[in-house]
mmCIF file of C-alpha atoms in Angstrom:
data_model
loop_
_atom_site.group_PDB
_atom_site.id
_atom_site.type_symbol
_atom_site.label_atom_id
_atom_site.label_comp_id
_atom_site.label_asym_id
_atom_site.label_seq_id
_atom_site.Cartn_x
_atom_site.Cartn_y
_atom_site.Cartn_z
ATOM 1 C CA UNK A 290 234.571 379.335 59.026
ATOM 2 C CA UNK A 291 231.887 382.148 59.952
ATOM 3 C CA UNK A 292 230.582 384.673 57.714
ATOM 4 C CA UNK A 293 231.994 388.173 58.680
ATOM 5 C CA UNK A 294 232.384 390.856 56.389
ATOM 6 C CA UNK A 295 235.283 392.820 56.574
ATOM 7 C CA UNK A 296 235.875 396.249 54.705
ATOM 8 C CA UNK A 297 239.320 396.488 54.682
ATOM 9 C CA UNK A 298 239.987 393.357 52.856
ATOM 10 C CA UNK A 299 236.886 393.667 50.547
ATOM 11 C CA UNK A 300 238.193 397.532 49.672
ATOM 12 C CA UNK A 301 241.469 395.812 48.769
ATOM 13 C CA UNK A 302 239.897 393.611 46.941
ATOM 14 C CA UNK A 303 238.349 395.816 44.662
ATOM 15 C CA UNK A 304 241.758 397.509 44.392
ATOM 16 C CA UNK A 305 243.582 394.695 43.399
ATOM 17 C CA UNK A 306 240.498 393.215 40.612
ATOM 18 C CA UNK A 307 240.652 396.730 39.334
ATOM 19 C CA UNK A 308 244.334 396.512 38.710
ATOM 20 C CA UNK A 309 243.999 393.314 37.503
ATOM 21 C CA UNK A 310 241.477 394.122 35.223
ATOM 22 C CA UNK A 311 243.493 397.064 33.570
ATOM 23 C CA UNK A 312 246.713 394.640 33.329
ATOM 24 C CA UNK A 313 244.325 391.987 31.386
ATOM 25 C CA UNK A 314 243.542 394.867 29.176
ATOM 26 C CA UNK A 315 246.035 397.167 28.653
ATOM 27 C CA UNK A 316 249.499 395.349 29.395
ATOM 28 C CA UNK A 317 251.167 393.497 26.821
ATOM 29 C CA UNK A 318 254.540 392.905 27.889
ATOM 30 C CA UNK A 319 256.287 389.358 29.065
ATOM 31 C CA UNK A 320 256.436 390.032 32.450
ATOM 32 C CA UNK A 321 253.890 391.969 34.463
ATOM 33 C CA UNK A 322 250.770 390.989 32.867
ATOM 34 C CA UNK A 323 251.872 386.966 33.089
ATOM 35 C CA UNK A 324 253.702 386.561 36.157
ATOM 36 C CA UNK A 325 252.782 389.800 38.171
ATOM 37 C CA UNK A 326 249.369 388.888 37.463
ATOM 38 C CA UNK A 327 250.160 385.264 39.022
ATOM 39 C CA UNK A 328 250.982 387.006 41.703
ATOM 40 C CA UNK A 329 248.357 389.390 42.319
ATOM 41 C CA UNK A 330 245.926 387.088 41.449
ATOM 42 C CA UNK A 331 246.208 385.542 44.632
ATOM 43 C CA UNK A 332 246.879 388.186 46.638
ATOM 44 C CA UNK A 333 243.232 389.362 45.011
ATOM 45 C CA UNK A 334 241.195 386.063 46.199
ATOM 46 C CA UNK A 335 242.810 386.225 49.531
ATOM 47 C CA UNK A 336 241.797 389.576 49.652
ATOM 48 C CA UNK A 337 238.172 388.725 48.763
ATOM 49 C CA UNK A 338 237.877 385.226 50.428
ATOM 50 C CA UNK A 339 239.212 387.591 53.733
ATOM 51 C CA UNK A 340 236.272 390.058 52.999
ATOM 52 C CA UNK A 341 233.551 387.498 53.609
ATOM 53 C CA UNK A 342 234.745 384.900 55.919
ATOM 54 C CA UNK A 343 236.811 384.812 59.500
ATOM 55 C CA UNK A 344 238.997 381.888 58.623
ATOM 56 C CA UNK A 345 242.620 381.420 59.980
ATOM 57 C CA UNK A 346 245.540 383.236 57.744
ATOM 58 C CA UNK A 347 247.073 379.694 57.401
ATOM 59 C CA UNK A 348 244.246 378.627 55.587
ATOM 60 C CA UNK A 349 242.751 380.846 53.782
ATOM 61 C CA UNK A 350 246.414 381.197 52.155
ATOM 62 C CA UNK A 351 247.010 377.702 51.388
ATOM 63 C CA UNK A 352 243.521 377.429 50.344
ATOM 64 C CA UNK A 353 243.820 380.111 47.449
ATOM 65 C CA UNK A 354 247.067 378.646 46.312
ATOM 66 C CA UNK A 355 245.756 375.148 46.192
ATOM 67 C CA UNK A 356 242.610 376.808 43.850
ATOM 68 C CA UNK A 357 245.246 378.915 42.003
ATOM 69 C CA UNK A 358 246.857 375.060 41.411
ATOM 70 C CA UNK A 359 243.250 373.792 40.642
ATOM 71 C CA UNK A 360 243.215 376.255 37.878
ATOM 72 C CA UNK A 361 246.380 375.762 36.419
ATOM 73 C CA UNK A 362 245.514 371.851 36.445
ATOM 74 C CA UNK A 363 242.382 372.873 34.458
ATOM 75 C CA UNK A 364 244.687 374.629 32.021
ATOM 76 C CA UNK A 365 247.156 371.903 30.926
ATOM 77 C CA UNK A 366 244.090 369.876 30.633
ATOM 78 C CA UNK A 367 242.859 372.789 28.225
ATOM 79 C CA UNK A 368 239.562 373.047 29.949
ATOM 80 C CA UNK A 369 238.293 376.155 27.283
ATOM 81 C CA UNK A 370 238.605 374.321 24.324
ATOM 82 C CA UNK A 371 237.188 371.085 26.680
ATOM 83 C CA UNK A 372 234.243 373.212 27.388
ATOM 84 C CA UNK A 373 234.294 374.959 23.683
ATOM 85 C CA UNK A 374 234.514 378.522 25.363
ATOM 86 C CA UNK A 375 238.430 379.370 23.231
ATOM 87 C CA UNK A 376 236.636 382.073 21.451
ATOM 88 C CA UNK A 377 235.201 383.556 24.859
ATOM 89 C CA UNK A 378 237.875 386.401 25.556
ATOM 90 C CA UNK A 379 236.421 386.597 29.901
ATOM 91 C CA UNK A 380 236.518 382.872 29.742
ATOM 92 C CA UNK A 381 240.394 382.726 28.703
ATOM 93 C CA UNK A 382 241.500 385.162 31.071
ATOM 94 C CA UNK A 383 239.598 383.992 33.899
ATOM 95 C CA UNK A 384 240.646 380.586 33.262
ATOM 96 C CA UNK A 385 243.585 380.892 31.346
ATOM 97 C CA UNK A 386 244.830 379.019 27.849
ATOM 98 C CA UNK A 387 247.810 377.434 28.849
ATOM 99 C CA UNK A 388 249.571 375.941 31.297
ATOM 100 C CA UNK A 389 252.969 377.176 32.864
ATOM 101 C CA UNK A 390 254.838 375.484 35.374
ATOM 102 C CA UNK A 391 256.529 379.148 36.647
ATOM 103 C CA UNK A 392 252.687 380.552 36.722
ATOM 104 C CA UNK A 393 253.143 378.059 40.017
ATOM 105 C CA UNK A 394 256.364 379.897 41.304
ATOM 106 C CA UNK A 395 253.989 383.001 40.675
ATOM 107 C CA UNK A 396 251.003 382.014 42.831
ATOM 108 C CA UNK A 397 253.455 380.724 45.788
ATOM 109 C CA UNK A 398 254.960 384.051 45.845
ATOM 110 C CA UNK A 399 251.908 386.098 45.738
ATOM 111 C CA UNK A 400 250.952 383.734 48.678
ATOM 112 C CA UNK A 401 254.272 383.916 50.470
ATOM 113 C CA UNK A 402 253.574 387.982 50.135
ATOM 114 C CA UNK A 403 250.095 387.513 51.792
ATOM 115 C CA UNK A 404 251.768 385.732 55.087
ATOM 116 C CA UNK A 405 254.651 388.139 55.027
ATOM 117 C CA UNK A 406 251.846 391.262 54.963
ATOM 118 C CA UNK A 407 249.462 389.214 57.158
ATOM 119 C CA UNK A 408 252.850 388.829 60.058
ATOM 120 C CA UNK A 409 253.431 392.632 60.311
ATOM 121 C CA UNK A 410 249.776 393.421 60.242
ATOM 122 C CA UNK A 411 249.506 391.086 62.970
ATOM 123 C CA UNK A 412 252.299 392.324 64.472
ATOM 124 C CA UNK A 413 251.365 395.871 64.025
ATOM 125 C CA UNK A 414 247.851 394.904 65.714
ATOM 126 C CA UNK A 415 249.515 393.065 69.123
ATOM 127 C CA UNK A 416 252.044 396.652 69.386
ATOM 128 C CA UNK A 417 248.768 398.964 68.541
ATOM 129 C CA UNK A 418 250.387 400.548 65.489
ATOM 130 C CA UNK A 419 247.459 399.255 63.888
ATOM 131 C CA UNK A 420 244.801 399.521 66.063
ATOM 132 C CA UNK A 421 244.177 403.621 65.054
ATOM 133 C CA UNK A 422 244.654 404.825 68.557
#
């Protein structure tokens, strides 16, 4: 894994915490700010783990998911109260409250949507669709 930074990824990045951000506040409905925010969650630390390091697609995929997993570990184990942060609104988003086996469903489909977006920029890069020529 090299350091590399990469402004296309980091740009989305910020796209995708901003959007994140304004779900975690403003949304309050039973779908998009739990699950879509599964999902975009991971699309996010790809995004930003992609920004700063030249690591293989593969991995840097199944490594977010198997954090995203971490974290939902940490949440049936009810690691806020554990560390006596459950009055700490940034702690309980960040980390969550509870656990949810579909939140799991969530973060393999936000990284099955990485690989299918990482194929056809690949793809686009081997045809030169992509390349800006």
């Amino acid at each position: 894994m090299m350091i590399h930074f990469h402004k296309k990824y980091f740009f989305a990045a910020i796209f995708l915490f901003l959007l994140l951000v304004f779900i975690a506040v403003f949304v309050r409905d039973s779908v998009i700010r739990p699950y879509g925010g599964d999902l975009l969650v991971v699309v996010f630390l790809y995004c930003l783990l992609k920004s700063f390091f030249r690591i293989p697609v593969k991995n840097a995929i199944f490594g977010v998911f198997l954090f995203a997993i971490a974290i939902e570990a940490l949440q049936y184990l009810r690691i806020v109260n554990l560390l006596g942060l459950e009055g700490n609104n940034i702690a309980t988003i960040i980390l969550g409250s509870y656990f949810e086996w579909l939140d799991i469903l969530f973060y393999a489909l936000g990284a099955l949507l990485v690989y299918v977006m990482e194929l056809g920029r690949m793809r686009n890069l081997r045809t030169g669709e992509g390349s800006g020529t």
